[in-house]
Tab-separated table of C-alpha atoms in Angstrom:
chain	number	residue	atom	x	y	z
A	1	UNK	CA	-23.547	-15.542	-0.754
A	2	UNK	CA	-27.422	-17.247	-0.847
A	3	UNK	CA	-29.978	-15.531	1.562
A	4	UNK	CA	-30.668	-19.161	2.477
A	5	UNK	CA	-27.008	-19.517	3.438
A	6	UNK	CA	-26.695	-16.354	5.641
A	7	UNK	CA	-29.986	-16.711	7.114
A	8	UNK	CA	-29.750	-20.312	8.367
A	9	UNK	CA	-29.917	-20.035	12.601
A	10	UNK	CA	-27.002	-21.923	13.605
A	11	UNK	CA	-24.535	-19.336	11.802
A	12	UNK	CA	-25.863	-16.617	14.553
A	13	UNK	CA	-24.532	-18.951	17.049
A	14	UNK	CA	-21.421	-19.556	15.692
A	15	UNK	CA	-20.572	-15.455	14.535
A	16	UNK	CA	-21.429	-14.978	18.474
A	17	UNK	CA	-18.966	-17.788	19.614
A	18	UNK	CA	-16.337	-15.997	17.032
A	19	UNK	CA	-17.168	-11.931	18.352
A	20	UNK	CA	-16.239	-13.041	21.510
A	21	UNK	CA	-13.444	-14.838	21.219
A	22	UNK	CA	-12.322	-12.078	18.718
A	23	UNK	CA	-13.066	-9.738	21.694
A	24	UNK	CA	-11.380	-11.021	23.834
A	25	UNK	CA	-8.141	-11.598	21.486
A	26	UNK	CA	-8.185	-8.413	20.539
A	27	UNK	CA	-8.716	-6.572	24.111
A	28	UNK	CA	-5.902	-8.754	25.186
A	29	UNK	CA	-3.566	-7.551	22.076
A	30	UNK	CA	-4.440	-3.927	22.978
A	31	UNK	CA	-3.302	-3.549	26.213
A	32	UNK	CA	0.269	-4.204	26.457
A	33	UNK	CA	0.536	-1.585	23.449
A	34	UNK	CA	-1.418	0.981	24.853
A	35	UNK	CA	0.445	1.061	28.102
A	36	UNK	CA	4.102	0.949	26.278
A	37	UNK	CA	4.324	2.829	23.065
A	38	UNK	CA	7.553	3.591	22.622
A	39	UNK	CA	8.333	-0.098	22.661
A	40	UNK	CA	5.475	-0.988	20.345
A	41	UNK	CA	6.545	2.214	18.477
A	42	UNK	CA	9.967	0.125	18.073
A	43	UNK	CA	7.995	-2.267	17.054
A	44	UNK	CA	6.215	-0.977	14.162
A	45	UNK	CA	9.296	0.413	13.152
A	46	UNK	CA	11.240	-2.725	13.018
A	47	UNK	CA	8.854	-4.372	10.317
A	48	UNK	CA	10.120	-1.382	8.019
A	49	UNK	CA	7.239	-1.001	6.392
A	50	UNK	CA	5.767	2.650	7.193
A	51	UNK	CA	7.750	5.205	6.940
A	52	UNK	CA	8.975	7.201	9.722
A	53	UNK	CA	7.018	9.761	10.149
A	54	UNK	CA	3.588	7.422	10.516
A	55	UNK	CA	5.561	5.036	12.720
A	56	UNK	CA	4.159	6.693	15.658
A	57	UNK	CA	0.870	7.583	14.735
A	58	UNK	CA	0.138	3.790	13.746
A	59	UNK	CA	1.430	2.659	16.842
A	60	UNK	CA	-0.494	5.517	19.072
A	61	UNK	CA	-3.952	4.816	16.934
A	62	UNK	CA	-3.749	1.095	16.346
A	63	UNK	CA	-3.520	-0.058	20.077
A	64	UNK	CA	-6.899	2.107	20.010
A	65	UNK	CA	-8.649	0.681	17.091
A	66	UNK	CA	-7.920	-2.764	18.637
A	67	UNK	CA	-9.541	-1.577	22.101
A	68	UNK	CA	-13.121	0.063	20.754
A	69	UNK	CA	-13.364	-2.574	18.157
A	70	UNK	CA	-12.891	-5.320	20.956
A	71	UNK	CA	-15.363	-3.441	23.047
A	72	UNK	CA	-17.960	-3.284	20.280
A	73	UNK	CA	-17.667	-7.031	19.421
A	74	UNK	CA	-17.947	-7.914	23.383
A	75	UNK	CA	-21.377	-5.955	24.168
A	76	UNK	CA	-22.294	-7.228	20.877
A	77	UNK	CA	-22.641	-3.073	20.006
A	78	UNK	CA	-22.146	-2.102	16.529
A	79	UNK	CA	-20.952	-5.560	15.964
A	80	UNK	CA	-20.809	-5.896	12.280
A	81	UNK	CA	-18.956	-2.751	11.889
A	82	UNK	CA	-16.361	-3.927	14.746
A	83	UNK	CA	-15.681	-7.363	12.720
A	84	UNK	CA	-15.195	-4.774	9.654
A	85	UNK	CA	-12.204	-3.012	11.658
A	86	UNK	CA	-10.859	-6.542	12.599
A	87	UNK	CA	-11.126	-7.939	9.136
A	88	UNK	CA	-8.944	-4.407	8.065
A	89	UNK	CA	-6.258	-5.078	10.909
A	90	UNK	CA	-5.854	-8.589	9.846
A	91	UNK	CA	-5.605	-7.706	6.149
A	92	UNK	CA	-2.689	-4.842	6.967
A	93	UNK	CA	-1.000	-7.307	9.355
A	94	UNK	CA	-0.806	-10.243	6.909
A	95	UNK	CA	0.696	-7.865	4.464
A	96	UNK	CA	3.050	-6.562	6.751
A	97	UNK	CA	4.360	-10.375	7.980
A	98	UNK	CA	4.451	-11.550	4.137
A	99	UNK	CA	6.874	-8.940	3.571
A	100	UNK	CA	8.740	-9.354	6.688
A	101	UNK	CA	8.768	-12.881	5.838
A	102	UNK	CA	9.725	-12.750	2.203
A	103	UNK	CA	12.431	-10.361	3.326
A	104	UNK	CA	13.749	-13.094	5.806
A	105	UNK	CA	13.943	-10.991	9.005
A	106	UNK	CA	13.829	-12.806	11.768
A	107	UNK	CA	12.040	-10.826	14.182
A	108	UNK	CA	9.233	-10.548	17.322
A	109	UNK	CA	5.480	-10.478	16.011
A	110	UNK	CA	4.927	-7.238	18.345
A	111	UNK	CA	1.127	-8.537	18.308
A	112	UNK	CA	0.709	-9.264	22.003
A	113	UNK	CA	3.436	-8.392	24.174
A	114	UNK	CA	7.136	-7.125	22.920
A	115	UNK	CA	9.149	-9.967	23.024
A	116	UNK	CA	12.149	-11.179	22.039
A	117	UNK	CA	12.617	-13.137	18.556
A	118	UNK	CA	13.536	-16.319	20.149
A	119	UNK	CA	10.238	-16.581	21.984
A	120	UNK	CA	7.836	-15.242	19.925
A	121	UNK	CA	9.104	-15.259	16.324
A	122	UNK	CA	7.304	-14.327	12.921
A	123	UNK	CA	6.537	-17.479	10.740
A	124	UNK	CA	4.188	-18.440	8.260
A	125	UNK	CA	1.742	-20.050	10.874
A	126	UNK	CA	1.569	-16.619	11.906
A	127	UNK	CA	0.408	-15.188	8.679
A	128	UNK	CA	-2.253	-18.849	9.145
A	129	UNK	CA	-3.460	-17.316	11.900
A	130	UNK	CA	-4.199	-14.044	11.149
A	131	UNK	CA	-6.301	-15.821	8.219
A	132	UNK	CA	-8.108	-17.554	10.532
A	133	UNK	CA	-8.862	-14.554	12.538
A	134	UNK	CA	-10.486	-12.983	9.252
A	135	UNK	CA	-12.534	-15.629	8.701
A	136	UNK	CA	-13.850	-15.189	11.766
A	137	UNK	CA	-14.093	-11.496	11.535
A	138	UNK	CA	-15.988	-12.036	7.793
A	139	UNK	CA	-18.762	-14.682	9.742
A	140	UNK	CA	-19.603	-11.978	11.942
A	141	UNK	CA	-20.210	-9.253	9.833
A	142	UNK	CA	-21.440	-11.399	7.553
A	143	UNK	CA	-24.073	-13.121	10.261
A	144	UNK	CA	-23.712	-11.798	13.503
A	145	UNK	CA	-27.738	-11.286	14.629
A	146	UNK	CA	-26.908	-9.216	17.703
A	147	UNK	CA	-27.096	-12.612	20.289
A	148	UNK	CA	-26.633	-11.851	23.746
A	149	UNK	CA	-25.689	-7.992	22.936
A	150	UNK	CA	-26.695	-4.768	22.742
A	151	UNK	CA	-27.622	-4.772	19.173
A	152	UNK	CA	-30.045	-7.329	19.785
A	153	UNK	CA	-31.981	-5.808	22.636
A	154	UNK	CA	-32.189	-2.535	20.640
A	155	UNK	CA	-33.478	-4.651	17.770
A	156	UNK	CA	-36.422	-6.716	20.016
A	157	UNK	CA	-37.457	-3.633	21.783
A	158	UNK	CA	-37.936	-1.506	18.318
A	159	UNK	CA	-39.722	-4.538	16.964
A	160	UNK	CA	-41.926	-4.187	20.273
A	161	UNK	CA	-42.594	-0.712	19.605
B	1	UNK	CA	-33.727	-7.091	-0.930
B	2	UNK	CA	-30.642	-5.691	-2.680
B	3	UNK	CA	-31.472	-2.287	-1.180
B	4	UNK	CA	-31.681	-3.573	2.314
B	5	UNK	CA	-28.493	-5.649	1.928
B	6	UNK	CA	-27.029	-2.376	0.153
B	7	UNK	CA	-28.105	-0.121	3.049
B	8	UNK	CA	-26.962	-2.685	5.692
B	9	UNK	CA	-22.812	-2.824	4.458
B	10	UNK	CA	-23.624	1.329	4.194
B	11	UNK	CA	-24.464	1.447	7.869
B	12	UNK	CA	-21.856	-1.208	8.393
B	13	UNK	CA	-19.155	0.842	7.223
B	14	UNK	CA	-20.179	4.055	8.384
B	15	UNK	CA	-20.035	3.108	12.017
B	16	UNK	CA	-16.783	1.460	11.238
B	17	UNK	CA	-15.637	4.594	10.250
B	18	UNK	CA	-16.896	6.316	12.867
B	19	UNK	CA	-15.329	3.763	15.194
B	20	UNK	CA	-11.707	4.323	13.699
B	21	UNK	CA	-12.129	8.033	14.019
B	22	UNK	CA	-13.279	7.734	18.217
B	23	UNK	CA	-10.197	5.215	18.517
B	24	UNK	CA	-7.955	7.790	16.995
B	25	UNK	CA	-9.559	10.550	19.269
B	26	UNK	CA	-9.229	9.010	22.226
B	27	UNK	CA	-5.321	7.636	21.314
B	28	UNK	CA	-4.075	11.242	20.837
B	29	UNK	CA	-6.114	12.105	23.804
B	30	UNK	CA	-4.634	10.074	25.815
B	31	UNK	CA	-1.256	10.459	24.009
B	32	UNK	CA	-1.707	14.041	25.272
B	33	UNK	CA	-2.065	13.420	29.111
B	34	UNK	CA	-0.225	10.917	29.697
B	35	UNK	CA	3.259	11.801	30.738
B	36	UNK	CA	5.298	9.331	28.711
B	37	UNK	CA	3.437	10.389	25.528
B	38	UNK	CA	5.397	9.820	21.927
B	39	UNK	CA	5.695	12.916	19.739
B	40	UNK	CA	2.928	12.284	17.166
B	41	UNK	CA	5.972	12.567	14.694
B	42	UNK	CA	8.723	10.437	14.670
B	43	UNK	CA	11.787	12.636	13.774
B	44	UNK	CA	14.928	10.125	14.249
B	45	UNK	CA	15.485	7.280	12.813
B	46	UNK	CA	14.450	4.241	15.019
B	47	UNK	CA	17.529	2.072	16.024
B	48	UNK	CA	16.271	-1.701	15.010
B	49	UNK	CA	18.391	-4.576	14.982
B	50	UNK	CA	17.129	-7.216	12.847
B	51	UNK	CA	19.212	-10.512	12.653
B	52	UNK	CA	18.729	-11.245	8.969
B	53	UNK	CA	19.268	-14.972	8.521
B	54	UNK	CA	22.753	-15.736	6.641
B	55	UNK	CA	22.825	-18.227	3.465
B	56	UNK	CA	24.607	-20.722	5.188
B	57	UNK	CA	24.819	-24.222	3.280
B	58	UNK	CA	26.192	-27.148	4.806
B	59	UNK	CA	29.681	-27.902	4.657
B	60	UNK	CA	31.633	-30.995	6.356
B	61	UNK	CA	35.134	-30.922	8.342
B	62	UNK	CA	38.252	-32.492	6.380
B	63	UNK	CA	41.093	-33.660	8.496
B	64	UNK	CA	44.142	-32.299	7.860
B	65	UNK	CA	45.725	-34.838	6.476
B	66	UNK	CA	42.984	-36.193	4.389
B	67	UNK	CA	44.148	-37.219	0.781
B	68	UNK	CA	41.495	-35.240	-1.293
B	69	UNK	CA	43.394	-31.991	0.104
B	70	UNK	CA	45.830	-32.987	-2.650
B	71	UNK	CA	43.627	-34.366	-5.460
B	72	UNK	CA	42.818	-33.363	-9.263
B	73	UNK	CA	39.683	-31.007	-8.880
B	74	UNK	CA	40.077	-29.470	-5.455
B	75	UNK	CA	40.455	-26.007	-4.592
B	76	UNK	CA	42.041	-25.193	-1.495
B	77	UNK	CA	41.495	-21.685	-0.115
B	78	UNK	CA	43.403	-19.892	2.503
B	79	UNK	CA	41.232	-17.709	4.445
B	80	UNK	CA	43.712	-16.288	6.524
B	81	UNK	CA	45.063	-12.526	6.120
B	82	UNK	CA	47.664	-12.092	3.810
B	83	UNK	CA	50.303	-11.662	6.340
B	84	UNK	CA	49.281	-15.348	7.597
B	85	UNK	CA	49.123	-16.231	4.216
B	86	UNK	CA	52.877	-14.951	3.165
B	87	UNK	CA	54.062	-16.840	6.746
B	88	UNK	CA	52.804	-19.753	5.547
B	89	UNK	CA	50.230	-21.555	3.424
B	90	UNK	CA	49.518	-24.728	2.272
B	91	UNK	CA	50.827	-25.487	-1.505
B	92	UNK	CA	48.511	-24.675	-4.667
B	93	UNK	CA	45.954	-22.631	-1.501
B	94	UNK	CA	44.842	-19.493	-2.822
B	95	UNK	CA	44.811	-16.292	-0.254
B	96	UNK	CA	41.248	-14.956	0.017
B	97	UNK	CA	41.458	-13.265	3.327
B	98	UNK	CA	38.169	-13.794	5.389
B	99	UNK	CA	36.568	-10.601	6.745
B	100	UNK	CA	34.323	-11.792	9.595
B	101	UNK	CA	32.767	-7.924	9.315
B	102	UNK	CA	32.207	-7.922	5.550
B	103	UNK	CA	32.453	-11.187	3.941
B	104	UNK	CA	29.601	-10.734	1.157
B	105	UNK	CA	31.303	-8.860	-1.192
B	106	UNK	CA	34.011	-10.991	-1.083
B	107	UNK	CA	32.637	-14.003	-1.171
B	108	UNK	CA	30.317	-13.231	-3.995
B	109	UNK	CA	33.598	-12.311	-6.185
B	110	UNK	CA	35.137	-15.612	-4.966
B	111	UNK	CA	32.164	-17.784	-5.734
B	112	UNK	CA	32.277	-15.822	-9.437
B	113	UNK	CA	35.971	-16.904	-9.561
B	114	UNK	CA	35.780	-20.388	-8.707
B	115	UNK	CA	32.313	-21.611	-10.669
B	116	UNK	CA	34.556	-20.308	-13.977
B	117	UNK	CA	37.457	-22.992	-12.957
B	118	UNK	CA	34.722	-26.143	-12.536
B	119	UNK	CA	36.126	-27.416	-9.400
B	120	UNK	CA	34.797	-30.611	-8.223
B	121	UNK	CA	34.920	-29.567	-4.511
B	122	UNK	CA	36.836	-26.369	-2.683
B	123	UNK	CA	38.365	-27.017	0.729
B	124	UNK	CA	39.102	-24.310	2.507
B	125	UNK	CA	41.341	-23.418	5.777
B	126	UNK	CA	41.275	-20.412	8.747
B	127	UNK	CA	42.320	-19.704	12.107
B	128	UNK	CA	40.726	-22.938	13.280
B	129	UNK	CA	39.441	-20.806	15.864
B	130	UNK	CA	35.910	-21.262	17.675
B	131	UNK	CA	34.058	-19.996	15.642
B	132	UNK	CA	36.892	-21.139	12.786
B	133	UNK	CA	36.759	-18.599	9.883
B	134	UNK	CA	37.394	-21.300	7.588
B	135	UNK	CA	34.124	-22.949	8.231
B	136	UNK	CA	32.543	-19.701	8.479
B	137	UNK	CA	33.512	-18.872	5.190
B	138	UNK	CA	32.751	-22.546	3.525
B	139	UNK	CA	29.124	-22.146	5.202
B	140	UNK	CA	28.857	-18.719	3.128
B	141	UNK	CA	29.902	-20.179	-0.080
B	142	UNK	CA	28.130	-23.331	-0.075
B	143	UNK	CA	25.057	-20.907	1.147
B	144	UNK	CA	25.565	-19.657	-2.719
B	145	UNK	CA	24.235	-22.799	-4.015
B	146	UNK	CA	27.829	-24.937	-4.138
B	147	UNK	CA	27.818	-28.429	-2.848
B	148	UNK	CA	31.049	-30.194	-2.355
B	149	UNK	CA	32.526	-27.089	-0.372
B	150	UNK	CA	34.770	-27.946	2.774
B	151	UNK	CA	37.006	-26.987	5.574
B	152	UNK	CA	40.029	-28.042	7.549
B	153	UNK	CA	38.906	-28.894	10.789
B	154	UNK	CA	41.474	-27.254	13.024
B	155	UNK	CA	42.419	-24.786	10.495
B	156	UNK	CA	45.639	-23.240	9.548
B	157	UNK	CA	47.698	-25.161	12.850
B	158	UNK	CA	46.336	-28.517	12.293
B	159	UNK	CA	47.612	-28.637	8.724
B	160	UNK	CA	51.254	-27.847	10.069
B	161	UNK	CA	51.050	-30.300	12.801
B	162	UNK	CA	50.139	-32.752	10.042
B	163	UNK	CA	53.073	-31.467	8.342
B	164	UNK	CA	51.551	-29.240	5.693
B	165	UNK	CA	54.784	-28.085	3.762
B	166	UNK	CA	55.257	-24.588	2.409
């Protein structure tokens, strides 16, 4: 990627439309799992694609991950490195819905809330989506300048001193 | 320039993993306090029920007294049990008795069967039950890849009320 490309202004506006909205997806994501983990436990476990033994530890850590990384992108702290998590997360959880999918199960996403199949099914849009989400993750590591956030005010005021 | 961009994805990815290491602190912390924890270990087997879609092809209803029940090229399969089968069955039928709790091994030996015959189209008959294990049992062979599969609408007591003789 060009200097020129990365460094034009308008990209700093858009990778701080995208860490918020990514903030805010993700704190929404978190919270359901963190206050139920058996049932996002059960979740985990239904994609079949850990073995047992991590089942829990994924789905005790991952609701976690979710909630710093959603906090770092929000007050713009450490911003790049919480796009990096995202990007990781989205990677894992496209591989884990291609399989799913390939394997024809017919099953809840488990990404928000636990729901039933019928009303909030795994599908190829959803794999779409998580690519989108990347995407957005890569822009702001890629270009977030530390607009509106706490990354930015530490960077003005050493640039002051 | 390459240095700075080089020490940039460094620092990048160190507080990343820094991040992922306070995330996992704090989730076993709080795992730890909170009173509906999960043992960090899972050590039985999670009971998940996953509807797996079934290879069901599309099959069309026959009446019982339609003519191609009795024509050059048509297989007509009795899905019945064999007790059902020795009480009665339709002339030429063959018995392959439909297991609504296992069908696939079945059916797979079946579909074997009949592709070495060349059939131009199988027909076959159940309890005419809703669901009717005859159509059941088409919808799993023509979900093998075999067009020109049917059933008996009504099943089994539709053919005798057409008169189906023994």
């Amino acid at each position: 990627m060009s200097t020129r490309f990365v460094d034009w202004p308008g990209h700093a506006w858009l990778a701080l439309a995208a860490r918020l909205y990514l903030g805010v997806v993700f704190l929404l994501a978190c919270i359901h799992k963190i206050a139920y983990p058996a049932t996002f436990a059960l979740d985990v476990a239904t994609y079949d694609f850990l073995p047992l033994v991590l089942v829990n530890l994924f789905a005790l850590v991952l609701p976690f991950v979710e909630l710093v990384a959603s906090a770092m992108l929000i007050v713009g702290f450490r911003a790049r490195a919480g796009a990096l998590l995202v990007a990781l997360m989205m990677a894992a959880f496209m591989i884990a819905l291609g399989v799913a999918l390939s394997r024809g199960l017919d099953m809840s996403c488990g990404c928000f809330a636990s729901q039933g199949a019928e009303s909030d099914p795994i599908s190829w849009l959803t794999v779409l989506r998580d690519v989108a989400w990347l995407a957005l993750s890569v822009l702001v590591a890629c270009c977030d300048r530390g607009l509106l956030g706490l990354d930015g005010i530490w960077k003005r005021r050493d640039a002051l001193a | 320039m390459h240095d700075a961009v080089r020490h940039s994805a460094r620092a990048i990815l160190r507080d990343a993993v820094l991040a992922a290491g306070l995330s996992a602190a704090l989730a076993l912390g709080a795992n730890a306090i909170r009173s509906n924890g999960l043992p960090l270990v899972a050590t039985t087997e999670y009971e998940v029920l996953v509807p797996c879609p079934e290879a069901l092809g599309d099959v069309e209803g026959m009446s019982p007294g339609d003519p191609l029940l009795a024509a050059d090229g048509t297989i007509v399969i009795d899905a019945g049990s064999a007790e059902e089968y020795a009480a009665w069955h339709l002339p030429g039928a063959r018995s392959v008795p439909f297991d609504w709790l296992e069908p696939s091994p079945l059916e797979r030996e079946v579909v074997r069967e009949l592709l070495r015959a060349r059939p131009q189209r199988i027909v076959l008959y159940g309890d005419g039950d809703d669901p009717d294990s005859g159509a059941t049992f088409a919808g799993l062979i023509a979900g093998q890849g075999l067009r020109n599969v049917f059933f008996v609408s009504g099943g089994r007591a539709a053919l005798q009320a057409a008169g189906g003789a023994r």
